[in-house]
Amino acid sequence: FRSVAPTDNTSVVSGGKHGKGKRGGKGKGKGKGKGKGKYGDKGGKGGKGGKKHAPADRSNLAGVTFPVGRIHRRLRERLLRKQRCGPSAAVYMAAMLEYLTAEVLELATTVANERNVRRIKPRELLLAIRSDPEVSSLVQATISHGGIVPADQKTKAVAKKKSSR
């Protein structure tokens, strides 16, 4: 009687390759395989080499600073059940909001420089918005702590409106 040793490094006691013992079988339990570990599939040892890139968000893809995903989510929240909102609507709205913000900030910076003020406060925002007739027609809201527009500013704005017609 000759003892035959297994050709590979699996033990007969542990169940071998096809056994259903405690350790050797291919069960659904936790193992030390190359699956997702405790922290998901976020690099670490093993796996394919190379850098893992984060998925590009839609703001970077569109080339805007404002959050396209958040704007799209807010747009969808406001819709009724059967209405739909395309993804390009959020990109367009983000670009429009970014442009308007840049325009208002540029006007407010000009007003702050004229008044020798280093910080843009609600007063400078109000004066900037009311001095430009196009932006003033878009923003018809009361700006908190902005004060009132002086009389000479009102006459300038009215004169600009009449000359542009």
CSV table of N, CA and C in Angstrom, one decimal:
chain,number,residue,atom,x,y,z
A,1,PHE,N,0.8,-1.2,0.0
A,1,PHE,CA,0.0,0.0,0.0
A,1,PHE,C,0.9,1.2,0.0
A,2,ARG,N,0.7,2.0,-1.1
A,2,ARG,CA,1.5,3.3,-1.2
A,2,ARG,C,0.6,4.4,-0.9
A,3,SER,N,1.2,5.4,-0.1
A,3,SER,CA,0.4,6.6,0.2
A,3,SER,C,0.6,7.6,-1.0
A,4,VAL,N,-0.5,8.1,-1.5
A,4,VAL,CA,-0.5,9.0,-2.6
A,4,VAL,C,-0.7,10.4,-2.1
A,5,ALA,N,0.3,11.2,-2.3
A,5,ALA,CA,0.2,12.6,-1.9
A,5,ALA,C,-0.5,13.4,-3.0
A,6,PRO,N,-1.3,14.4,-2.6
A,6,PRO,CA,-2.0,15.2,-3.7
A,6,PRO,C,-1.0,16.0,-4.5
A,7,THR,N,-1.2,16.1,-5.8
A,7,THR,CA,-0.3,16.7,-6.7
A,7,THR,C,-0.2,18.2,-6.4
A,8,ASP,N,-1.3,18.9,-6.1
A,8,ASP,CA,-1.3,20.3,-5.8
A,8,ASP,C,-1.2,20.5,-4.3
A,9,ASN,N,-1.2,21.7,-3.9
A,9,ASN,CA,-1.0,22.1,-2.5
A,9,ASN,C,-2.2,22.1,-1.7
A,10,THR,N,-3.3,21.5,-2.1
A,10,THR,CA,-4.5,21.5,-1.4
A,10,THR,C,-4.5,20.2,-0.5
A,11,SER,N,-5.1,20.4,0.7
A,11,SER,CA,-5.1,19.3,1.6
A,11,SER,C,-6.4,18.5,1.5
A,12,VAL,N,-6.4,17.2,1.7
A,12,VAL,CA,-7.6,16.4,1.7
A,12,VAL,C,-8.5,16.8,2.9
A,13,VAL,N,-7.8,17.2,4.0
A,13,VAL,CA,-8.6,17.5,5.2
A,13,VAL,C,-9.4,18.7,5.0
A,14,SER,N,-8.8,19.7,4.3
A,14,SER,CA,-9.5,21.0,4.2
A,14,SER,C,-10.6,20.9,3.1
A,15,GLY,N,-10.7,19.9,2.4
A,15,GLY,CA,-11.8,19.7,1.5
A,15,GLY,C,-11.4,19.7,0.1
A,16,GLY,N,-10.1,20.0,-0.2
A,16,GLY,CA,-9.6,20.0,-1.5
A,16,GLY,C,-10.2,21.1,-2.4
A,17,LYS,N,-10.0,20.9,-3.7
A,17,LYS,CA,-10.6,22.0,-4.6
A,17,LYS,C,-12.1,22.0,-4.6
A,18,HIS,N,-12.7,20.8,-4.6
A,18,HIS,CA,-14.1,20.7,-4.8
A,18,HIS,C,-14.9,20.3,-3.6
A,19,GLY,N,-14.2,20.3,-2.5
A,19,GLY,CA,-14.9,19.9,-1.3
A,19,GLY,C,-15.8,21.0,-0.7
A,20,LYS,N,-16.7,20.6,0.2
A,20,LYS,CA,-17.6,21.5,0.8
A,20,LYS,C,-17.3,21.6,2.3
A,21,GLY,N,-16.0,21.6,2.6
A,21,GLY,CA,-15.7,21.7,4.0
A,21,GLY,C,-15.8,23.1,4.5
A,22,LYS,N,-15.3,23.3,5.7
A,22,LYS,CA,-15.4,24.7,6.3
A,22,LYS,C,-14.6,25.7,5.6
A,23,ARG,N,-13.5,25.3,5.1
A,23,ARG,CA,-12.6,26.3,4.5
A,23,ARG,C,-12.4,26.2,3.0
A,24,GLY,N,-12.6,25.1,2.4
A,24,GLY,CA,-12.1,24.9,1.1
A,24,GLY,C,-13.2,25.2,0.0
A,25,GLY,N,-14.4,25.2,0.4
A,25,GLY,CA,-15.5,25.3,-0.6
A,25,GLY,C,-15.6,26.8,-1.1
A,26,LYS,N,-16.3,26.9,-2.2
A,26,LYS,CA,-16.6,28.2,-2.8
A,26,LYS,C,-18.0,28.6,-2.3
A,27,GLY,N,-18.1,29.1,-1.1
A,27,GLY,CA,-19.3,29.5,-0.5
A,27,GLY,C,-19.5,31.0,-0.7
A,28,LYS,N,-20.5,31.5,0.0
A,28,LYS,CA,-20.8,32.9,-0.1
A,28,LYS,C,-20.2,33.7,1.1
A,29,GLY,N,-19.4,33.0,1.9
A,29,GLY,CA,-18.9,33.7,3.0
A,29,GLY,C,-17.8,34.7,2.7
A,30,LYS,N,-17.3,35.3,3.7
A,30,LYS,CA,-16.2,36.3,3.5
A,30,LYS,C,-14.9,35.5,3.3
A,31,GLY,N,-14.2,35.9,2.3
A,31,GLY,CA,-12.9,35.3,2.0
A,31,GLY,C,-11.9,36.4,1.8
A,32,LYS,N,-10.7,35.9,1.4
A,32,LYS,CA,-9.6,36.9,1.2
A,32,LYS,C,-9.4,37.0,-0.3
A,33,GLY,N,-10.4,37.0,-1.1
A,33,GLY,CA,-10.3,37.1,-2.5
A,33,GLY,C,-10.1,38.6,-2.9
A,34,LYS,N,-10.2,38.8,-4.2
A,34,LYS,CA,-9.9,40.2,-4.7
A,34,LYS,C,-11.2,40.9,-4.9
A,35,GLY,N,-12.2,40.6,-4.1
A,35,GLY,CA,-13.5,41.3,-4.3
A,35,GLY,C,-13.4,42.7,-3.6
A,36,LYS,N,-14.5,43.3,-3.4
A,36,LYS,CA,-14.6,44.6,-2.7
A,36,LYS,C,-14.4,44.3,-1.2
A,37,GLY,N,-13.5,45.0,-0.6
A,37,GLY,CA,-13.2,44.8,0.8
A,37,GLY,C,-14.0,45.7,1.6
A,38,LYS,N,-13.5,46.0,2.8
A,38,LYS,CA,-14.3,46.8,3.8
A,38,LYS,C,-14.6,48.2,3.3
A,39,TYR,N,-13.7,48.7,2.5
A,39,TYR,CA,-13.8,50.1,2.0
A,39,TYR,C,-14.2,50.2,0.5
A,40,GLY,N,-14.8,49.2,0.0
A,40,GLY,CA,-15.2,49.2,-1.4
A,40,GLY,C,-13.9,49.0,-2.3
A,41,ASP,N,-14.1,49.3,-3.6
A,41,ASP,CA,-13.0,49.0,-4.5
A,41,ASP,C,-12.2,50.3,-4.7
A,42,LYS,N,-11.4,50.7,-3.8
A,42,LYS,CA,-10.8,52.0,-3.8
A,42,LYS,C,-9.3,51.8,-3.8
A,43,GLY,N,-8.8,51.0,-4.7
A,43,GLY,CA,-7.3,50.9,-4.8
A,43,GLY,C,-6.8,49.9,-3.8
A,44,GLY,N,-5.6,50.2,-3.4
A,44,GLY,CA,-5.0,49.3,-2.4
A,44,GLY,C,-4.1,48.3,-3.2
A,45,LYS,N,-3.7,47.2,-2.6
A,45,LYS,CA,-2.9,46.2,-3.2
A,45,LYS,C,-3.7,45.3,-4.1
A,46,GLY,N,-3.1,44.8,-5.1
A,46,GLY,CA,-3.7,43.9,-6.1
A,46,GLY,C,-4.5,44.7,-7.1
A,47,GLY,N,-5.0,43.9,-8.0
A,47,GLY,CA,-5.8,44.6,-9.1
A,47,GLY,C,-4.9,45.0,-10.2
A,48,LYS,N,-5.4,45.7,-11.1
A,48,LYS,CA,-4.7,46.2,-12.3
A,48,LYS,C,-4.0,47.5,-11.8
A,49,GLY,N,-2.8,47.7,-12.4
A,49,GLY,CA,-2.0,48.9,-12.1
A,49,GLY,C,-2.6,50.1,-12.7
A,50,GLY,N,-2.0,51.3,-12.5
A,50,GLY,CA,-2.4,52.5,-13.1
A,50,GLY,C,-3.3,53.3,-12.1
A,51,LYS,N,-3.4,54.6,-12.4
A,51,LYS,CA,-4.2,55.5,-11.6
A,51,LYS,C,-5.7,55.3,-11.8
A,52,LYS,N,-6.4,55.4,-10.7
A,52,LYS,CA,-7.9,55.4,-10.8
A,52,LYS,C,-8.4,56.8,-10.8
A,53,HIS,N,-9.1,57.1,-11.9
A,53,HIS,CA,-9.6,58.5,-12.0
A,53,HIS,C,-11.0,58.5,-11.5
A,54,ALA,N,-11.3,59.6,-10.8
A,54,ALA,CA,-12.7,59.8,-10.3
A,54,ALA,C,-13.5,60.1,-11.5
A,55,PRO,N,-14.8,59.7,-11.5
A,55,PRO,CA,-15.7,60.0,-12.6
A,55,PRO,C,-15.9,61.5,-12.7
A,56,ALA,N,-15.7,61.9,-14.0
A,56,ALA,CA,-15.9,63.4,-14.2
A,56,ALA,C,-17.3,63.8,-14.0
A,57,ASP,N,-17.4,64.9,-13.2
A,57,ASP,CA,-18.8,65.4,-12.9
A,57,ASP,C,-19.2,66.3,-14.1
A,58,ARG,N,-20.5,66.5,-14.2
A,58,ARG,CA,-21.1,67.2,-15.3
A,58,ARG,C,-20.6,68.7,-15.4
A,59,SER,N,-20.3,69.3,-14.3
A,59,SER,CA,-19.8,70.7,-14.3
A,59,SER,C,-18.5,70.8,-15.0
A,60,ASN,N,-17.6,69.8,-14.7
A,60,ASN,CA,-16.3,69.8,-15.4
A,60,ASN,C,-16.5,69.5,-16.9
A,61,LEU,N,-17.3,68.6,-17.2
A,61,LEU,CA,-17.6,68.3,-18.6
A,61,LEU,C,-18.2,69.4,-19.4
A,62,ALA,N,-19.0,70.2,-18.8
A,62,ALA,CA,-19.7,71.3,-19.4
A,62,ALA,C,-18.8,72.6,-19.4
A,63,GLY,N,-17.8,72.6,-18.5
A,63,GLY,CA,-16.9,73.7,-18.4
A,63,GLY,C,-17.5,74.9,-17.6
A,64,VAL,N,-18.3,74.6,-16.7
A,64,VAL,CA,-18.9,75.7,-15.8
A,64,VAL,C,-18.5,75.4,-14.4
A,65,THR,N,-18.7,76.4,-13.6
A,65,THR,CA,-18.3,76.3,-12.2
A,65,THR,C,-19.5,75.9,-11.3
A,66,PHE,N,-20.7,76.4,-11.7
A,66,PHE,CA,-21.9,76.1,-11.0
A,66,PHE,C,-22.2,74.6,-11.1
A,67,PRO,N,-22.9,74.0,-10.0
A,67,PRO,CA,-23.1,72.6,-10.0
A,67,PRO,C,-24.3,72.1,-10.9
A,68,VAL,N,-23.9,71.5,-12.0
A,68,VAL,CA,-24.9,71.0,-12.9
A,68,VAL,C,-25.8,69.9,-12.3
A,69,GLY,N,-25.2,69.0,-11.6
A,69,GLY,CA,-26.0,67.9,-11.0
A,69,GLY,C,-27.0,68.4,-10.0
A,70,ARG,N,-26.6,69.3,-9.1
A,70,ARG,CA,-27.5,69.9,-8.1
A,70,ARG,C,-28.7,70.7,-8.8
A,71,ILE,N,-28.3,71.4,-9.8
A,71,ILE,CA,-29.4,72.2,-10.5
A,71,ILE,C,-30.4,71.3,-11.2
A,72,HIS,N,-29.8,70.2,-11.8
A,72,HIS,CA,-30.7,69.2,-12.5
A,72,HIS,C,-31.6,68.5,-11.4
A,73,ARG,N,-31.1,68.2,-10.3
A,73,ARG,CA,-31.9,67.6,-9.2
A,73,ARG,C,-33.0,68.6,-8.8
A,74,ARG,N,-32.7,69.8,-8.6
A,74,ARG,CA,-33.7,70.8,-8.2
A,74,ARG,C,-34.7,71.0,-9.3
A,75,LEU,N,-34.3,71.0,-10.5
A,75,LEU,CA,-35.3,71.2,-11.6
A,75,LEU,C,-36.3,70.0,-11.6
A,76,ARG,N,-35.8,68.8,-11.4
A,76,ARG,CA,-36.6,67.6,-11.4
A,76,ARG,C,-37.6,67.6,-10.2
A,77,GLU,N,-37.1,68.1,-9.1
A,77,GLU,CA,-38.0,68.2,-7.9
A,77,GLU,C,-39.2,69.0,-8.1
A,78,ARG,N,-39.1,70.1,-9.0
A,78,ARG,CA,-40.1,71.0,-9.2
A,78,ARG,C,-41.1,70.6,-10.3
A,79,LEU,N,-40.8,69.5,-11.0
A,79,LEU,CA,-41.7,69.0,-12.0
A,79,LEU,C,-42.8,68.2,-11.5
A,80,LEU,N,-43.9,68.0,-12.3
A,80,LEU,CA,-45.0,67.1,-11.9
A,80,LEU,C,-44.6,65.7,-12.3
A,81,ARG,N,-45.5,64.8,-12.1
A,81,ARG,CA,-45.2,63.4,-12.2
A,81,ARG,C,-44.8,63.0,-13.7
A,82,LYS,N,-45.5,63.4,-14.7
A,82,LYS,CA,-45.3,63.0,-16.0
A,82,LYS,C,-44.3,63.9,-16.8
A,83,GLN,N,-43.9,65.0,-16.2
A,83,GLN,CA,-43.0,65.9,-16.9
A,83,GLN,C,-41.6,65.4,-16.8
A,84,ARG,N,-40.8,65.8,-17.9
A,84,ARG,CA,-39.4,65.4,-17.9
A,84,ARG,C,-38.5,66.6,-18.1
A,85,CYS,N,-37.3,66.4,-17.7
A,85,CYS,CA,-36.3,67.5,-17.8
A,85,CYS,C,-35.0,66.9,-18.4
A,86,GLY,N,-34.6,67.4,-19.5
A,86,GLY,CA,-33.4,66.9,-20.2
A,86,GLY,C,-32.2,67.3,-19.5
A,87,PRO,N,-31.1,66.6,-19.6
A,87,PRO,CA,-29.8,67.0,-18.9
A,87,PRO,C,-29.2,68.3,-19.5
A,88,SER,N,-29.5,68.6,-20.7
A,88,SER,CA,-28.9,69.8,-21.3
A,88,SER,C,-29.6,71.1,-20.7
A,89,ALA,N,-30.8,70.9,-20.1
A,89,ALA,CA,-31.5,72.1,-19.5
A,89,ALA,C,-30.7,72.5,-18.3
A,90,ALA,N,-30.2,71.6,-17.5
A,90,ALA,CA,-29.4,71.9,-16.3
A,90,ALA,C,-28.1,72.6,-16.7
A,91,VAL,N,-27.4,72.1,-17.7
A,91,VAL,CA,-26.2,72.7,-18.2
A,91,VAL,C,-26.4,74.1,-18.6
A,92,TYR,N,-27.5,74.3,-19.4
A,92,TYR,CA,-27.8,75.7,-19.9
A,92,TYR,C,-28.1,76.6,-18.7
A,93,MET,N,-28.9,76.1,-17.7
A,93,MET,CA,-29.2,77.0,-16.6
A,93,MET,C,-28.0,77.3,-15.8
A,94,ALA,N,-27.1,76.3,-15.6
A,94,ALA,CA,-25.9,76.6,-14.8
A,94,ALA,C,-25.0,77.6,-15.5
A,95,ALA,N,-24.9,77.5,-16.8
A,95,ALA,CA,-24.1,78.5,-17.6
A,95,ALA,C,-24.7,79.9,-17.5
A,96,MET,N,-26.1,79.9,-17.5
A,96,MET,CA,-26.8,81.2,-17.5
A,96,MET,C,-26.6,81.9,-16.1
A,97,LEU,N,-26.7,81.0,-15.0
A,97,LEU,CA,-26.5,81.6,-13.7
A,97,LEU,C,-25.1,82.0,-13.4
A,98,GLU,N,-24.2,81.3,-14.0
A,98,GLU,CA,-22.8,81.7,-13.8
A,98,GLU,C,-22.5,83.0,-14.5
A,99,TYR,N,-23.1,83.2,-15.7
A,99,TYR,CA,-22.9,84.4,-16.5
A,99,TYR,C,-23.5,85.6,-15.7
A,100,LEU,N,-24.7,85.4,-15.2
A,100,LEU,CA,-25.4,86.5,-14.5
A,100,LEU,C,-24.6,86.9,-13.2
A,101,THR,N,-24.1,85.9,-12.5
A,101,THR,CA,-23.4,86.1,-11.3
A,101,THR,C,-22.1,86.9,-11.6
A,102,ALA,N,-21.4,86.5,-12.7
A,102,ALA,CA,-20.2,87.2,-13.1
A,102,ALA,C,-20.5,88.7,-13.4
A,103,GLU,N,-21.6,88.9,-14.1
A,103,GLU,CA,-22.0,90.2,-14.5
A,103,GLU,C,-22.3,91.1,-13.3
A,104,VAL,N,-23.1,90.6,-12.4
A,104,VAL,CA,-23.4,91.4,-11.2
A,104,VAL,C,-22.2,91.7,-10.4
A,105,LEU,N,-21.3,90.7,-10.2
A,105,LEU,CA,-20.1,90.9,-9.5
A,105,LEU,C,-19.2,91.9,-10.1
A,106,GLU,N,-19.1,91.9,-11.4
A,106,GLU,CA,-18.3,92.9,-12.1
A,106,GLU,C,-18.9,94.3,-11.9
A,107,LEU,N,-20.2,94.5,-12.0
A,107,LEU,CA,-20.8,95.8,-11.8
A,107,LEU,C,-20.6,96.2,-10.3
A,108,ALA,N,-20.8,95.3,-9.4
A,108,ALA,CA,-20.6,95.6,-8.0
A,108,ALA,C,-19.1,96.0,-7.7
A,109,THR,N,-18.2,95.3,-8.3
A,109,THR,CA,-16.8,95.7,-8.2
A,109,THR,C,-16.5,97.1,-8.6
A,110,THR,N,-17.1,97.5,-9.8
A,110,THR,CA,-17.0,98.9,-10.3
A,110,THR,C,-17.6,99.9,-9.3
A,111,VAL,N,-18.7,99.6,-8.8
A,111,VAL,CA,-19.4,100.5,-7.8
A,111,VAL,C,-18.5,100.6,-6.5
A,112,ALA,N,-18.0,99.5,-6.1
A,112,ALA,CA,-17.1,99.5,-4.9
A,112,ALA,C,-15.9,100.3,-5.1
A,113,ASN,N,-15.3,100.2,-6.3
A,113,ASN,CA,-14.1,101.0,-6.6
A,113,ASN,C,-14.4,102.5,-6.7
A,114,GLU,N,-15.6,102.8,-7.2
A,114,GLU,CA,-16.0,104.2,-7.3
A,114,GLU,C,-16.2,104.8,-5.9
A,115,ARG,N,-16.7,104.0,-5.0
A,115,ARG,CA,-16.9,104.5,-3.6
A,115,ARG,C,-15.8,104.3,-2.7
A,116,ASN,N,-14.6,103.8,-3.2
A,116,ASN,CA,-13.4,103.5,-2.4
A,116,ASN,C,-13.7,102.5,-1.3
A,117,VAL,N,-14.4,101.5,-1.6
A,117,VAL,CA,-14.7,100.5,-0.6
A,117,VAL,C,-14.0,99.2,-1.1
A,118,ARG,N,-13.4,98.4,-0.1
A,118,ARG,CA,-12.7,97.2,-0.5
A,118,ARG,C,-13.6,96.0,-0.4
A,119,ARG,N,-14.7,96.0,0.2
A,119,ARG,CA,-15.6,94.9,0.4
A,119,ARG,C,-16.9,95.1,-0.3
A,120,ILE,N,-17.4,94.1,-1.0
A,120,ILE,CA,-18.7,94.3,-1.6
A,120,ILE,C,-19.8,93.9,-0.6
A,121,LYS,N,-20.6,94.8,-0.3
A,121,LYS,CA,-21.7,94.6,0.7
A,121,LYS,C,-23.0,94.7,-0.1
A,122,PRO,N,-24.1,94.4,0.6
A,122,PRO,CA,-25.4,94.5,-0.1
A,122,PRO,C,-25.7,95.9,-0.7
A,123,ARG,N,-25.1,97.0,-0.1
A,123,ARG,CA,-25.3,98.3,-0.6
A,123,ARG,C,-24.7,98.4,-2.0
A,124,GLU,N,-23.5,97.9,-2.2
A,124,GLU,CA,-22.9,97.9,-3.5
A,124,GLU,C,-23.6,97.1,-4.5
A,125,LEU,N,-24.1,95.9,-4.1
A,125,LEU,CA,-24.9,95.1,-5.0
A,125,LEU,C,-26.2,95.8,-5.4
A,126,LEU,N,-26.9,96.5,-4.5
A,126,LEU,CA,-28.1,97.2,-4.9
A,126,LEU,C,-27.8,98.3,-5.9
A,127,LEU,N,-26.7,99.1,-5.6
A,127,LEU,CA,-26.4,100.2,-6.5
A,127,LEU,C,-26.0,99.7,-7.9
A,128,ALA,N,-25.3,98.5,-7.9
A,128,ALA,CA,-24.8,98.0,-9.2
A,128,ALA,C,-26.0,97.5,-10.0
A,129,ILE,N,-26.9,96.8,-9.3
A,129,ILE,CA,-28.1,96.2,-10.0
A,129,ILE,C,-29.0,97.3,-10.5
A,130,ARG,N,-29.2,98.3,-9.7
A,130,ARG,CA,-30.1,99.4,-10.1
A,130,ARG,C,-29.5,100.3,-11.2
A,131,SER,N,-28.2,100.4,-11.3
A,131,SER,CA,-27.5,101.3,-12.2
A,131,SER,C,-27.6,100.7,-13.7
A,132,ASP,N,-27.7,99.4,-13.8
A,132,ASP,CA,-27.8,98.8,-15.1
A,132,ASP,C,-29.2,98.4,-15.4
A,133,PRO,N,-29.8,99.0,-16.5
A,133,PRO,CA,-31.2,98.8,-16.8
A,133,PRO,C,-31.6,97.3,-17.1
A,134,GLU,N,-30.7,96.6,-17.8
A,134,GLU,CA,-31.0,95.2,-18.2
A,134,GLU,C,-31.0,94.3,-17.0
A,135,VAL,N,-30.0,94.5,-16.1
A,135,VAL,CA,-29.9,93.6,-14.9
A,135,VAL,C,-31.0,94.0,-13.9
A,136,SER,N,-31.4,95.3,-13.9
A,136,SER,CA,-32.4,95.8,-13.0
A,136,SER,C,-33.8,95.2,-13.4
A,137,SER,N,-34.0,95.0,-14.8
A,137,SER,CA,-35.2,94.4,-15.2
A,137,SER,C,-35.3,92.9,-14.8
A,138,LEU,N,-34.2,92.3,-14.7
A,138,LEU,CA,-34.2,90.9,-14.3
A,138,LEU,C,-34.3,90.7,-12.8
A,139,VAL,N,-33.7,91.5,-12.0
A,139,VAL,CA,-33.7,91.4,-10.6
A,139,VAL,C,-34.6,92.5,-10.1
A,140,GLN,N,-35.9,92.1,-9.8
A,140,GLN,CA,-36.9,93.0,-9.3
A,140,GLN,C,-37.2,92.7,-7.8
A,141,ALA,N,-36.2,92.4,-7.1
A,141,ALA,CA,-36.4,92.0,-5.7
A,141,ALA,C,-35.8,93.1,-4.8
A,142,THR,N,-36.3,93.0,-3.5
A,142,THR,CA,-35.7,93.9,-2.5
A,142,THR,C,-34.5,93.2,-1.9
A,143,ILE,N,-33.4,94.0,-1.9
A,143,ILE,CA,-32.1,93.5,-1.4
A,143,ILE,C,-32.0,93.9,0.1
A,144,SER,N,-31.9,92.9,1.0
A,144,SER,CA,-31.9,93.2,2.4
A,144,SER,C,-30.6,94.0,2.8
A,145,HIS,N,-30.8,95.0,3.6
A,145,HIS,CA,-29.7,95.9,4.0
A,145,HIS,C,-29.0,96.6,2.9
A,146,GLY,N,-29.7,96.8,1.8
A,146,GLY,CA,-29.2,97.5,0.6
A,146,GLY,C,-29.5,99.0,0.6
A,147,GLY,N,-30.5,99.4,1.4
A,147,GLY,CA,-30.9,100.8,1.4
A,147,GLY,C,-31.7,101.1,0.3
A,148,ILE,N,-31.7,102.4,-0.1
A,148,ILE,CA,-32.5,102.9,-1.2
A,148,ILE,C,-31.6,103.5,-2.3
A,149,VAL,N,-32.0,103.6,-3.5
A,149,VAL,CA,-31.2,104.2,-4.5
A,149,VAL,C,-31.4,105.7,-4.5
A,150,PRO,N,-30.3,106.4,-4.5
A,150,PRO,CA,-30.4,107.9,-4.4
A,150,PRO,C,-31.1,108.5,-5.7
A,151,ALA,N,-31.6,109.7,-5.5
A,151,ALA,CA,-32.4,110.3,-6.6
A,151,ALA,C,-31.6,110.5,-7.9
A,152,ASP,N,-30.3,110.8,-7.8
A,152,ASP,CA,-29.5,111.0,-9.0
A,152,ASP,C,-29.2,109.7,-9.7
A,153,GLN,N,-29.2,108.6,-8.9
A,153,GLN,CA,-29.0,107.3,-9.6
A,153,GLN,C,-30.3,106.9,-10.3
A,154,LYS,N,-31.5,107.2,-9.7
A,154,LYS,CA,-32.7,106.9,-10.4
A,154,LYS,C,-32.8,107.7,-11.7
A,155,THR,N,-32.4,108.9,-11.7
A,155,THR,CA,-32.5,109.7,-13.0
A,155,THR,C,-31.5,109.2,-14.0
A,156,LYS,N,-30.4,108.7,-13.6
A,156,LYS,CA,-29.4,108.2,-14.5
A,156,LYS,C,-30.0,106.9,-15.2
A,157,ALA,N,-30.6,106.1,-14.4
A,157,ALA,CA,-31.1,104.8,-14.9
A,157,ALA,C,-32.2,105.1,-15.8
A,158,VAL,N,-33.1,106.1,-15.5
A,158,VAL,CA,-34.2,106.4,-16.4
A,158,VAL,C,-33.7,107.0,-17.7
A,159,ALA,N,-32.7,107.8,-17.6
A,159,ALA,CA,-32.1,108.4,-18.8
A,159,ALA,C,-31.4,107.3,-19.7
A,160,LYS,N,-30.8,106.3,-19.1
A,160,LYS,CA,-30.2,105.2,-19.9
A,160,LYS,C,-31.3,104.4,-20.6
A,161,LYS,N,-32.4,104.2,-19.9
A,161,LYS,CA,-33.5,103.5,-20.5
A,161,LYS,C,-34.1,104.2,-21.8
A,162,LYS,N,-34.2,105.5,-21.6
A,162,LYS,CA,-34.8,106.3,-22.7
A,162,LYS,C,-33.8,106.4,-23.9
A,163,SER,N,-32.5,106.5,-23.6
A,163,SER,CA,-31.5,106.7,-24.7
A,163,SER,C,-31.3,105.4,-25.4
A,164,SER,N,-31.6,104.2,-24.8
A,164,SER,CA,-31.4,103.0,-25.4
A,164,SER,C,-32.5,102.6,-26.4
A,165,ARG,N,-33.7,103.3,-26.2
A,165,ARG,CA,-34.8,103.0,-27.1
A,165,ARG,C,-34.6,103.7,-28.4
